[in-house]
Amino acid sequence: MSGNLMLTGSPEWWIASSGVYYWVLDHLAEAVTDEDVAERFRAASTHGFRTFDLGDLTSAQRQEVLDLIRGPLAPAVAARFPGPDGEAVREFVGELVEVARSWD
């Protein structure tokens, strides 16, 4: 199974294993300052939603999430999943960072 992050109108999607996808949603829920966005991430993770559309957020909310993805997410993944066993997770998240650069 997999999970997807997308932005309405963009041809670019991030597709990852469900474990990585839900870890990212949970991490973003903890990191984001907007409680509405945090609750949306938690709900998507808790209820097993396979796709999260950043286009459903306001532009300010989306910008905060994109800033988190483009900035502190990769170091958080490297700290949480170090060494050879975490390589696949780090690669998935690296792909997300690249896709997020095209989302504005």
PDB file of C-alpha atoms in Angstrom:
ATOM      1  CA  MET A   1       0.000   0.000   0.000  1.00  0.00           C
ATOM      2  CA  SER A   2       1.031   3.581  -0.504  1.00  0.00           C
ATOM      3  CA  GLY A   3       0.103   7.099   0.469  1.00  0.00           C
ATOM      4  CA  ASN A   4       0.139  10.251  -1.599  1.00  0.00           C
ATOM      5  CA  LEU A   5       0.649  13.941  -1.025  1.00  0.00           C
ATOM      6  CA  MET A   6      -0.530  16.181  -3.812  1.00  0.00           C
ATOM      7  CA  LEU A   7      -1.356  19.752  -4.650  1.00  0.00           C
ATOM      8  CA  THR A   8      -4.442  20.350  -6.764  1.00  0.00           C
ATOM      9  CA  GLY A   9      -3.421  21.604 -10.187  1.00  0.00           C
ATOM     10  CA  SER A  10       0.110  20.254 -10.029  1.00  0.00           C
ATOM     11  CA  PRO A  11       1.102  17.257 -12.136  1.00  0.00           C
ATOM     12  CA  GLU A  12       3.627  16.309  -9.439  1.00  0.00           C
ATOM     13  CA  TRP A  13       2.586  13.889  -6.680  1.00  0.00           C
ATOM     14  CA  TRP A  14       4.560  12.326  -3.878  1.00  0.00           C
ATOM     15  CA  ILE A  15       3.957   8.611  -3.566  1.00  0.00           C
ATOM     16  CA  ALA A  16       5.505   6.670  -0.701  1.00  0.00           C
ATOM     17  CA  SER A  17       4.976   3.495   1.247  1.00  0.00           C
ATOM     18  CA  SER A  18       2.113   3.839   3.680  1.00  0.00           C
ATOM     19  CA  GLY A  19       4.462   3.615   6.665  1.00  0.00           C
ATOM     20  CA  VAL A  20       6.562   6.551   5.480  1.00  0.00           C
ATOM     21  CA  TYR A  21       3.488   8.503   4.384  1.00  0.00           C
ATOM     22  CA  TYR A  22       1.812   8.170   7.782  1.00  0.00           C
ATOM     23  CA  TRP A  23       5.053   8.969   9.609  1.00  0.00           C
ATOM     24  CA  VAL A  24       5.342  12.168   7.564  1.00  0.00           C
ATOM     25  CA  LEU A  25       1.707  13.115   8.300  1.00  0.00           C
ATOM     26  CA  ASP A  26       2.223  12.475  12.020  1.00  0.00           C
ATOM     27  CA  HIS A  27       5.476  14.427  12.045  1.00  0.00           C
ATOM     28  CA  LEU A  28       3.908  17.366  10.221  1.00  0.00           C
ATOM     29  CA  ALA A  29       0.950  17.298  12.635  1.00  0.00           C
ATOM     30  CA  GLU A  30       3.398  17.755  15.503  1.00  0.00           C
ATOM     31  CA  ALA A  31       5.487  20.403  13.742  1.00  0.00           C
ATOM     32  CA  VAL A  32       2.848  22.668  12.207  1.00  0.00           C
ATOM     33  CA  THR A  33       1.671  25.646  14.284  1.00  0.00           C
ATOM     34  CA  ASP A  34      -1.856  25.811  12.852  1.00  0.00           C
ATOM     35  CA  GLU A  35      -4.063  23.517  14.947  1.00  0.00           C
ATOM     36  CA  ASP A  36      -6.586  23.074  12.114  1.00  0.00           C
ATOM     37  CA  VAL A  37      -3.862  21.734   9.837  1.00  0.00           C
ATOM     38  CA  ALA A  38      -2.468  19.548  12.611  1.00  0.00           C
ATOM     39  CA  GLU A  39      -5.915  18.031  13.141  1.00  0.00           C
ATOM     40  CA  ARG A  40      -6.317  17.375   9.412  1.00  0.00           C
ATOM     41  CA  PHE A  41      -2.989  15.526   9.343  1.00  0.00           C
ATOM     42  CA  ARG A  42      -3.930  13.541  12.456  1.00  0.00           C
ATOM     43  CA  ALA A  43      -7.328  12.634  11.009  1.00  0.00           C
ATOM     44  CA  ALA A  44      -5.793  11.503   7.720  1.00  0.00           C
ATOM     45  CA  SER A  45      -3.310   9.336   9.597  1.00  0.00           C
ATOM     46  CA  THR A  46      -5.791   7.941  12.122  1.00  0.00           C
ATOM     47  CA  HIS A  47      -8.461   7.118   9.568  1.00  0.00           C
ATOM     48  CA  GLY A  48      -6.081   5.729   6.968  1.00  0.00           C
ATOM     49  CA  PHE A  49      -6.696   8.283   4.235  1.00  0.00           C
ATOM     50  CA  ARG A  50      -4.325   7.405   1.408  1.00  0.00           C
ATOM     51  CA  THR A  51      -4.202  10.858  -0.215  1.00  0.00           C
ATOM     52  CA  PHE A  52      -3.740  14.270   1.334  1.00  0.00           C
ATOM     53  CA  ASP A  53      -4.299  17.274  -0.938  1.00  0.00           C
ATOM     54  CA  LEU A  54      -2.408  20.367   0.164  1.00  0.00           C
ATOM     55  CA  GLY A  55      -4.756  22.301  -2.127  1.00  0.00           C
ATOM     56  CA  ASP A  56      -7.413  21.938   0.584  1.00  0.00           C
ATOM     57  CA  LEU A  57      -5.378  24.247   2.842  1.00  0.00           C
ATOM     58  CA  THR A  58      -5.350  28.027   2.769  1.00  0.00           C
ATOM     59  CA  SER A  59      -2.328  29.584   1.079  1.00  0.00           C
ATOM     60  CA  ALA A  60      -0.816  30.528   4.468  1.00  0.00           C
ATOM     61  CA  GLN A  61      -1.370  27.031   5.856  1.00  0.00           C
ATOM     62  CA  ARG A  62       0.060  25.449   2.713  1.00  0.00           C
ATOM     63  CA  GLN A  63       3.122  27.715   2.852  1.00  0.00           C
ATOM     64  CA  GLU A  64       3.852  26.665   6.436  1.00  0.00           C
ATOM     65  CA  VAL A  65       3.593  22.989   5.479  1.00  0.00           C
ATOM     66  CA  LEU A  66       5.808  23.474   2.432  1.00  0.00           C
ATOM     67  CA  ASP A  67       8.373  25.325   4.561  1.00  0.00           C
ATOM     68  CA  LEU A  68       8.407  22.377   6.977  1.00  0.00           C
ATOM     69  CA  ILE A  69       8.795  19.866   4.164  1.00  0.00           C
ATOM     70  CA  ARG A  70      11.536  21.854   2.436  1.00  0.00           C
ATOM     71  CA  GLY A  71      13.383  22.627   5.668  1.00  0.00           C
ATOM     72  CA  PRO A  72      13.355  20.597   8.877  1.00  0.00           C
ATOM     73  CA  LEU A  73      11.677  17.415   7.601  1.00  0.00           C
ATOM     74  CA  ALA A  74      14.754  15.785   6.042  1.00  0.00           C
ATOM     75  CA  PRO A  75      16.949  16.356   9.125  1.00  0.00           C
ATOM     76  CA  ALA A  76      14.151  14.979  11.342  1.00  0.00           C
ATOM     77  CA  VAL A  77      13.960  11.852   9.197  1.00  0.00           C
ATOM     78  CA  ALA A  78      17.737  11.425   9.263  1.00  0.00           C
ATOM     79  CA  ALA A  79      17.701  11.668  13.061  1.00  0.00           C
ATOM     80  CA  ARG A  80      14.751   9.287  13.447  1.00  0.00           C
ATOM     81  CA  PHE A  81      15.896   6.756  10.821  1.00  0.00           C
ATOM     82  CA  PRO A  82      19.719   6.732  10.869  1.00  0.00           C
ATOM     83  CA  GLY A  83      22.027   4.199   9.314  1.00  0.00           C
ATOM     84  CA  PRO A  84      21.469   1.712   6.537  1.00  0.00           C
ATOM     85  CA  ASP A  85      18.046   0.609   7.792  1.00  0.00           C
ATOM     86  CA  GLY A  86      16.682   4.120   7.317  1.00  0.00           C
ATOM     87  CA  GLU A  87      17.959   4.588   3.786  1.00  0.00           C
ATOM     88  CA  ALA A  88      14.625   3.859   2.078  1.00  0.00           C
ATOM     89  CA  VAL A  89      12.777   6.276   4.368  1.00  0.00           C
ATOM     90  CA  ARG A  90      15.335   9.001   3.728  1.00  0.00           C
ATOM     91  CA  GLU A  91      15.049   8.417  -0.031  1.00  0.00           C
ATOM     92  CA  PHE A  92      11.243   8.680   0.044  1.00  0.00           C
ATOM     93  CA  VAL A  93      11.444  11.908   2.018  1.00  0.00           C
ATOM     94  CA  GLY A  94      14.150  13.251  -0.292  1.00  0.00           C
ATOM     95  CA  GLU A  95      11.712  12.706  -3.158  1.00  0.00           C
ATOM     96  CA  LEU A  96       9.042  14.626  -1.224  1.00  0.00           C
ATOM     97  CA  VAL A  97      11.403  17.544  -0.700  1.00  0.00           C
ATOM     98  CA  GLU A  98      12.104  17.629  -4.445  1.00  0.00           C
ATOM     99  CA  VAL A  99       8.403  17.501  -5.359  1.00  0.00           C
ATOM    100  CA  ALA A 100       7.595  20.180  -2.772  1.00  0.00           C
ATOM    101  CA  ARG A 101      10.009  22.555  -4.494  1.00  0.00           C
ATOM    102  CA  SER A 102       7.657  22.559  -7.488  1.00  0.00           C
ATOM    103  CA  TRP A 103       4.578  23.283  -5.355  1.00  0.00           C
ATOM    104  CA  ASP A 104       3.955  26.992  -4.939  1.00  0.00           C
TER     105      ASP A 104
END
